CSV table of C-alpha atoms in Angstrom, one decimal:
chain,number,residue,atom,x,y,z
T,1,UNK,CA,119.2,170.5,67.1
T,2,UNK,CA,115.7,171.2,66.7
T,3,UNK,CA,114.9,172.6,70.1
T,4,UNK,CA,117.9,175.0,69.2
T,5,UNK,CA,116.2,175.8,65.7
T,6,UNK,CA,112.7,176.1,67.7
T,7,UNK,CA,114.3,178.4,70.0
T,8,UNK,CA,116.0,180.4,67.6
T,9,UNK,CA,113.1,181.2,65.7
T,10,UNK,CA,111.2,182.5,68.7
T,11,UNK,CA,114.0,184.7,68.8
T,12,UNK,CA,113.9,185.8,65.6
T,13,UNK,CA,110.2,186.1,65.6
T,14,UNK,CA,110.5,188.5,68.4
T,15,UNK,CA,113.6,190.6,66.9
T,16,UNK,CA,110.9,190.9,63.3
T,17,UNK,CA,108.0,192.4,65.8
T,18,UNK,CA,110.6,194.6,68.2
T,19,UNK,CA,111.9,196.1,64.2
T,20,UNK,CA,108.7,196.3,62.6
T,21,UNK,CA,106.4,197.5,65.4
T,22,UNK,CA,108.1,199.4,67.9
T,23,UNK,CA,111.5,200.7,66.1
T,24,UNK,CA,109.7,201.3,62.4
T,25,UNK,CA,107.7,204.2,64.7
T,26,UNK,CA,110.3,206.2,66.1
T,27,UNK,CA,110.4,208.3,63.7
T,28,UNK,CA,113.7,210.3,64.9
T,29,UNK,CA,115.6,206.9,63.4
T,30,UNK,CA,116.9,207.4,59.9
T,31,UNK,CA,117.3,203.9,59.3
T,32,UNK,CA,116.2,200.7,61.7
T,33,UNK,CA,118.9,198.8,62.9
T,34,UNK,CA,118.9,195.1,61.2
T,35,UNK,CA,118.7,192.9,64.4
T,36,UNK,CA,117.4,190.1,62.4
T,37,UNK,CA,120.8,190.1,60.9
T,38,UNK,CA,123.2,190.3,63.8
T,39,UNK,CA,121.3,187.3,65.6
T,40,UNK,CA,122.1,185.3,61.7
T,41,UNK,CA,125.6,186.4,62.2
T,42,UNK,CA,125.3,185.1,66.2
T,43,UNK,CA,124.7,182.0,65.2
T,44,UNK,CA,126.6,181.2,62.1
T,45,UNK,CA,129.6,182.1,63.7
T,46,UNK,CA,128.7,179.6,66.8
T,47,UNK,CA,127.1,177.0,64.5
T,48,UNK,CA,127.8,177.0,61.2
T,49,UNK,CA,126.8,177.1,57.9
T,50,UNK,CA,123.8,174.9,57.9
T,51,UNK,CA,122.2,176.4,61.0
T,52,UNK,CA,123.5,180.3,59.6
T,53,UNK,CA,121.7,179.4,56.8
T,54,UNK,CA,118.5,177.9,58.1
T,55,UNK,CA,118.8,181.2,60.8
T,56,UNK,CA,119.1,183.6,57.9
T,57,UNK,CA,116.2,181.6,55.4
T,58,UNK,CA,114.0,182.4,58.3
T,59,UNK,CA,114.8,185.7,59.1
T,60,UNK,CA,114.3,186.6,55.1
T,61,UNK,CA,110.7,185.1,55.5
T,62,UNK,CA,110.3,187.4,58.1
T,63,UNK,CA,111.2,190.3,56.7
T,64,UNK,CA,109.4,189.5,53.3
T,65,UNK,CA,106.2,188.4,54.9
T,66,UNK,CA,106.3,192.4,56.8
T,67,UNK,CA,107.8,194.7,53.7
T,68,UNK,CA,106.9,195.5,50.5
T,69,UNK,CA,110.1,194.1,49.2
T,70,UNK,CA,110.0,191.3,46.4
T,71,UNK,CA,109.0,187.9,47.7
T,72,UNK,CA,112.3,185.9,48.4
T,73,UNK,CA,115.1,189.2,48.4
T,74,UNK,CA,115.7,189.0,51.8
T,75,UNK,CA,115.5,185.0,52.2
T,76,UNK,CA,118.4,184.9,49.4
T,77,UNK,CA,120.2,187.4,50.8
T,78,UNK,CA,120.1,186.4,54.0
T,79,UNK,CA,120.5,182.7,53.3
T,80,UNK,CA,123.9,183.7,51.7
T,81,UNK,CA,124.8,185.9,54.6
T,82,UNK,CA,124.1,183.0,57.2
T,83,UNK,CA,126.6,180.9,54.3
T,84,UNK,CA,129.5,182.8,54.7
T,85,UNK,CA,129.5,183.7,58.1
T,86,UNK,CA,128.9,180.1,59.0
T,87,UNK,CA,132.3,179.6,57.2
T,88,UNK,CA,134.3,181.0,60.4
T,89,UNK,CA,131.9,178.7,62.6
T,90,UNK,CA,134.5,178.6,66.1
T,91,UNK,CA,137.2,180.1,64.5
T,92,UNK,CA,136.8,183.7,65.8
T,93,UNK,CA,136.9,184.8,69.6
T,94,UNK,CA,133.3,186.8,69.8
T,95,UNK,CA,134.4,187.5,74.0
T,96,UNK,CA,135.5,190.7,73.0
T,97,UNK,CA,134.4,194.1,71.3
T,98,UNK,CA,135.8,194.5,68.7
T,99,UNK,CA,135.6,191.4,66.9
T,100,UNK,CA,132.0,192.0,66.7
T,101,UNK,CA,131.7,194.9,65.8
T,102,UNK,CA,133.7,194.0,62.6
T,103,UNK,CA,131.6,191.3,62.1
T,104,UNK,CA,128.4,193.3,61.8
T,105,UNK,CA,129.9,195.8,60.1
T,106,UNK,CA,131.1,193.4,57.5
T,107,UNK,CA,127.6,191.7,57.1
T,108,UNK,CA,126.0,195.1,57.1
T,109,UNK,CA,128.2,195.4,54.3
T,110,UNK,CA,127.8,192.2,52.4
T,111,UNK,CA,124.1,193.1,52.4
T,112,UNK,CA,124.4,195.5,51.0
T,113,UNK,CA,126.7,194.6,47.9
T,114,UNK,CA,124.2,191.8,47.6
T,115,UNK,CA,121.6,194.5,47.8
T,116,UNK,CA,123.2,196.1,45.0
T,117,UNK,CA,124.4,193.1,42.9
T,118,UNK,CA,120.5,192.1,42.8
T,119,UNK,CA,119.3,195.6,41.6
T,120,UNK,CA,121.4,195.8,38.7
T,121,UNK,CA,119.2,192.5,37.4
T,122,UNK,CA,115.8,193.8,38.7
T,123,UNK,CA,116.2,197.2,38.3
T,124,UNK,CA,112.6,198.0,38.6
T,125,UNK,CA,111.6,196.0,42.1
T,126,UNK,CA,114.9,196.4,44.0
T,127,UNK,CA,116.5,199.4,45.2
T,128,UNK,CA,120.3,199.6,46.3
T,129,UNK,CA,121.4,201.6,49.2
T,130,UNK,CA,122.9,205.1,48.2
T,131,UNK,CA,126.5,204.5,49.8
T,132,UNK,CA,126.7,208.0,50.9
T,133,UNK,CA,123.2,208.6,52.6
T,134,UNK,CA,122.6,209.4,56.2
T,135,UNK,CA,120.4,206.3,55.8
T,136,UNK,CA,122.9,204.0,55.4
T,137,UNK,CA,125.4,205.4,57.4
T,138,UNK,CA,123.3,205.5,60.4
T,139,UNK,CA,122.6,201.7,59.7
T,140,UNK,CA,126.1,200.6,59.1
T,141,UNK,CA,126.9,202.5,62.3
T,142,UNK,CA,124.3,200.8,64.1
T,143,UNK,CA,124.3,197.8,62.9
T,144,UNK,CA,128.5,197.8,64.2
T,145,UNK,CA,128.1,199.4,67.8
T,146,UNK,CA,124.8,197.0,68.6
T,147,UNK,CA,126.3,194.1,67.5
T,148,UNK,CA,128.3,193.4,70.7
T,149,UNK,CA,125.6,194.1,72.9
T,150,UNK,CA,123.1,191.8,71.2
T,151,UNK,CA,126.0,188.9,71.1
T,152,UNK,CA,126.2,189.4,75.0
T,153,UNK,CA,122.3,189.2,75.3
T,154,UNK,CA,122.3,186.0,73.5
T,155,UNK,CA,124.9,184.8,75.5
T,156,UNK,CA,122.4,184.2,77.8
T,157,UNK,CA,120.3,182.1,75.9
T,158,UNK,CA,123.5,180.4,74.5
T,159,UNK,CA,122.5,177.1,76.1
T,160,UNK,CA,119.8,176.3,74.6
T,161,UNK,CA,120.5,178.2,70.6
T,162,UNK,CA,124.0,177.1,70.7
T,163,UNK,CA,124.5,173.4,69.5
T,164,UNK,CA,127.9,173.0,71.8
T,165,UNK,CA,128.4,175.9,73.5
T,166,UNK,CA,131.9,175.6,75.3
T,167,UNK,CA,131.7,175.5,78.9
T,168,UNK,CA,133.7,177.9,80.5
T,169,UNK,CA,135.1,176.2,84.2
């Protein structure tokens, strides 16, 4: 378990530098796509709650440590993220498309109601998402169509992230 939790903030540690140094520039991006989140839903789903949390605690100490948000927004947020999604821990088939895709869209989602559940107690340090923005949009939609292809790319690591990954004969 640790050399999976090791590994899996490595992971995450490089997903934080890819969003914040190299995709925060491109400046023909309305909105950066959250892979920090898809790899917390990744390995909820295959884990479970305890390591979708641990996952998503860490990935919100990423993103707090490199944005101007509040200290401890995204750790909650994404601590409650990596809850729920832990609850259908080997329960869902991710082999497929479209399955995933539903998945991140409904975490894209869930952050951000939480997002906007947050900002109506600290309305002066948190801002919610405007529903109808191209900001959003292009997120949610980005968010959705990546999610399968990052799921297949850690795939590949799924031997040593996974706890029991299921051999396939």
């Amino acid at each position: 378990m640790i050399k999976a939790f090791s590994i899996s903030v490595l992971i995450l540690l490089c997903f934080a530098v890819f969003e914040s140094a190299i995709l925060s520039n491109l400046l023909f991006l309305p909105a950066i796509p959250d892979f920090l989140l898809i790899f917390t839903l990744y390995v909820s789903v295959h884990n479970g709650r305890l390591f979708g949390v641990s996952a998503g605690f860490v990935s919100g100490l990423f993103l707090d440590s490199l944005s101007m948000s509040p200290l401890g927004l995204h750790c909650l947020l994404r601590t409650i993220i990596g809850y729920i999604s832990g609850i259908f821990n080997k329960t869902l088939n991710m082999n497929g498309i479209f399955l995933p895709i539903l998945i991140g869209f409904l975490g894209t989602l869930l952050k951000v109601l939480l997002i906007f559940v947050i900002s109506v107690f600290f309305q002066d340090s948190v801002l919610p998402y405007s529903l109808f923005s191209k900001t959003f949009l292009f997120e949610l939609l980005a968010n959705s169509l990546l999610t399968p292809l990052v799921f297949k790319f850690l795939d590949v690591f799924s031997n040593v992230i996974l706890l029991n990954p299921e051999k396939v004969s």
